[in-house]
Amino acid sequence: TMELARDKGFAALNTVEIAARAGIGVGSLYEYFPNRESILLSIFEDATERLVTSNKAKLQEIIEAPLKKAIHRTASELLSSYRANKMILVDLPQQMPELRLSEHSISFEHLIHGSMRLFLTHHTRGESPALIERRVFFVESILIGSIQRYLSRPPSRFPPAAFLDHVTTIIVDYIERPMK
């Protein structure tokens, strides 16, 4: 499926071609996957489960770090994860928005959201849960949106290190700014 998607994109895939590439009959494919969407969801869930597992170990270290270092490390880890899994984390959601991938329980984005909430609760003592949730929304949107945009349409002469520094500065400035 991934080889076909590299060649023609996710939206153009069909079960007949997937079965042929796998060297099985389409009937055999249907025993495990009722349609193309279930295949894509399975690929997404497998990839995000691996990412969740590999990134959970890093959370405690990041949460305990000073704000700027923690944000930079988080941005760097996420950029690496998204870059290594670009087809699944960037291309698949863009090409198949109807799958609503972020709604799946083991979604990598659920881990990011929960981690951001925990991090901001730890670093912004005294803010109400509603205010923290608003901050999480914007930090997550800035960080994930910027990474996805950077990987989808990278600006010329903007190396990853400069990108990470800019994103870190924007997020740290936002977190340190008092909210009314």
Coordinates of C-alpha atoms in Angstrom, one line a residue:
T1 CA 0.0 0.0 0.0
M2 CA 2.8 2.4 0.9
E3 CA 4.7 1.7 -2.3
L4 CA 1.5 2.4 -4.4
A5 CA 0.8 5.5 -2.4
R6 CA 4.3 6.8 -3.1
D7 CA 3.7 6.3 -6.8
K8 CA 0.2 7.6 -7.1
G9 CA -1.0 9.1 -3.8
F10 CA -3.4 7.7 -1.2
A11 CA -6.6 9.1 -2.8
A12 CA -5.9 7.1 -6.0
L13 CA -5.4 3.7 -4.3
N14 CA -7.9 0.9 -4.7
T15 CA -8.2 -2.6 -3.2
V16 CA -7.7 -4.4 -6.5
E17 CA -4.2 -2.8 -7.0
I18 CA -3.3 -3.2 -3.3
A19 CA -4.1 -6.9 -3.4
A20 CA -2.2 -7.3 -6.7
R21 CA 0.9 -5.6 -5.3
A22 CA 0.7 -7.8 -2.2
G23 CA 0.5 -10.8 -4.4
I24 CA -2.9 -12.0 -3.1
G25 CA -6.4 -12.1 -4.4
V26 CA -8.8 -9.3 -3.7
G27 CA -11.1 -11.8 -1.9
S28 CA -8.3 -12.6 0.5
L29 CA -7.7 -8.9 1.1
Y30 CA -11.3 -8.4 2.0
E31 CA -11.1 -11.1 4.7
Y32 CA -8.9 -8.7 6.6
F33 CA -9.9 -5.3 5.3
P34 CA -13.4 -4.5 4.1
N35 CA -12.2 -1.5 2.1
R36 CA -9.4 0.8 1.2
E37 CA -10.1 3.1 4.2
S38 CA -9.7 0.3 6.7
I39 CA -6.2 -0.5 5.2
L40 CA -5.2 3.2 5.5
L41 CA -6.5 3.4 9.1
S42 CA -4.6 0.3 10.0
I43 CA -1.4 1.8 8.5
F44 CA -2.0 5.0 10.4
E45 CA -2.7 3.3 13.7
D46 CA 0.4 1.1 13.4
A47 CA 2.6 4.0 12.7
T48 CA 1.1 6.2 15.5
E49 CA 1.3 3.4 18.0
R50 CA 5.0 3.0 17.3
L51 CA 5.5 6.8 17.6
V52 CA 3.6 7.0 20.9
T53 CA 5.6 4.2 22.3
S54 CA 9.0 5.7 21.3
N55 CA 8.1 9.2 22.4
K56 CA 6.5 8.4 25.8
A57 CA 10.0 7.6 27.3
K58 CA 11.1 11.2 26.5
L59 CA 8.2 13.0 28.1
Q60 CA 9.3 13.1 31.7
E61 CA 12.7 14.6 30.7
I62 CA 11.0 17.2 28.6
I63 CA 8.4 18.1 31.2
E64 CA 11.1 18.7 33.8
A65 CA 13.3 20.9 31.6
P66 CA 13.3 24.7 31.6
L67 CA 10.7 26.2 29.3
K68 CA 12.8 27.2 26.3
K69 CA 14.8 24.0 26.4
A70 CA 11.7 21.9 26.7
I71 CA 9.9 23.7 23.8
H72 CA 13.0 23.4 21.6
R73 CA 13.4 19.7 22.4
T74 CA 9.7 19.0 21.8
A75 CA 9.8 20.8 18.5
S76 CA 12.9 19.0 17.5
E77 CA 11.5 15.6 18.4
L78 CA 8.2 16.3 16.6
L79 CA 10.0 17.5 13.5
S80 CA 12.0 14.3 13.5
S81 CA 8.9 12.1 14.0
Y82 CA 6.9 13.9 11.3
R83 CA 9.8 13.9 8.9
A84 CA 10.5 10.2 9.4
N85 CA 6.8 9.4 9.0
K86 CA 5.8 12.2 6.5
M87 CA 3.7 10.0 4.2
I88 CA 1.6 8.8 7.1
L89 CA 1.5 11.9 9.3
V90 CA 1.4 14.7 6.7
D91 CA 0.5 13.3 3.3
L92 CA -2.2 10.8 4.3
P93 CA -4.3 13.3 6.3
Q94 CA -3.9 15.9 3.6
Q95 CA -4.9 13.5 0.8
M96 CA -7.7 11.7 2.8
P97 CA -9.2 14.2 5.2
E98 CA -12.4 12.2 5.3
L99 CA -10.6 9.6 7.4
R100 CA -10.5 12.0 10.3
L101 CA -7.3 10.4 11.5
S102 CA -6.8 12.5 14.6
E103 CA -10.0 11.1 16.1
H104 CA -8.5 7.6 16.5
S105 CA -7.8 6.7 20.1
I106 CA -4.1 5.8 19.6
S107 CA -3.4 8.9 17.5
F108 CA 0.0 10.5 17.9
E109 CA -1.8 13.8 18.2
H110 CA -3.6 12.6 21.3
L111 CA -0.3 12.0 22.9
I112 CA 0.9 15.4 21.9
H113 CA -2.2 17.1 23.2
G114 CA -2.1 15.3 26.6
S115 CA 1.6 16.0 26.9
M116 CA 1.2 19.7 26.1
R117 CA -1.6 20.0 28.7
L118 CA 0.6 18.3 31.3
F119 CA 3.6 20.4 30.4
L120 CA 1.7 23.7 30.5
T121 CA 0.0 22.8 33.8
H122 CA 3.5 22.2 35.2
H123 CA 5.0 25.4 33.8
T124 CA 2.1 27.8 34.2
R125 CA 1.2 27.4 37.8
G126 CA -2.0 29.1 38.9
E127 CA -3.7 29.2 35.6
S128 CA -7.2 27.8 35.3
P129 CA -7.8 24.5 33.5
A130 CA -9.8 26.5 30.8
L131 CA -7.0 28.9 30.2
I132 CA -4.4 26.0 30.1
E133 CA -6.6 24.3 27.5
R134 CA -6.7 27.4 25.4
R135 CA -3.0 27.7 25.6
V136 CA -2.6 24.0 24.6
F137 CA -4.8 24.6 21.6
F138 CA -2.6 27.4 20.3
V139 CA 0.7 25.9 21.2
E140 CA -0.3 22.6 19.5
S141 CA -1.7 24.5 16.5
I142 CA 1.4 26.6 16.1
L143 CA 3.8 23.6 16.5
I144 CA 2.0 20.9 14.5
G145 CA 0.7 23.3 11.9
S146 CA 4.2 24.8 11.4
I147 CA 5.9 21.4 11.2
Q148 CA 3.3 20.1 8.7
R149 CA 3.6 23.2 6.5
Y150 CA 7.4 23.2 6.8
L151 CA 7.5 19.5 5.6
S152 CA 4.8 20.0 2.9
R153 CA 6.1 23.1 1.3
P154 CA 9.6 23.9 2.8
P155 CA 10.6 27.5 2.3
S156 CA 13.9 28.0 0.5
R157 CA 17.0 28.8 2.5
F158 CA 15.3 28.0 5.8
P159 CA 17.2 25.1 7.4
P160 CA 15.7 23.0 10.1
A161 CA 17.8 24.5 12.9
A162 CA 16.5 28.0 12.0
F163 CA 13.0 26.7 11.8
L164 CA 13.2 25.1 15.2
D165 CA 14.7 28.3 16.7
H166 CA 11.9 30.5 15.2
V167 CA 9.1 28.1 16.4
T168 CA 10.6 27.9 19.9
T169 CA 10.8 31.7 20.2
I170 CA 7.2 32.1 19.1
I171 CA 5.9 29.5 21.5
V172 CA 8.0 30.6 24.5
D173 CA 6.9 34.2 23.9
Y174 CA 3.2 33.1 23.8
I175 CA 3.5 30.9 27.0
E176 CA 5.3 33.6 29.0
R177 CA 2.8 36.3 28.0
P178 CA 0.2 36.7 30.8
M179 CA -3.3 35.9 29.7
K180 CA -6.3 38.1 30.6

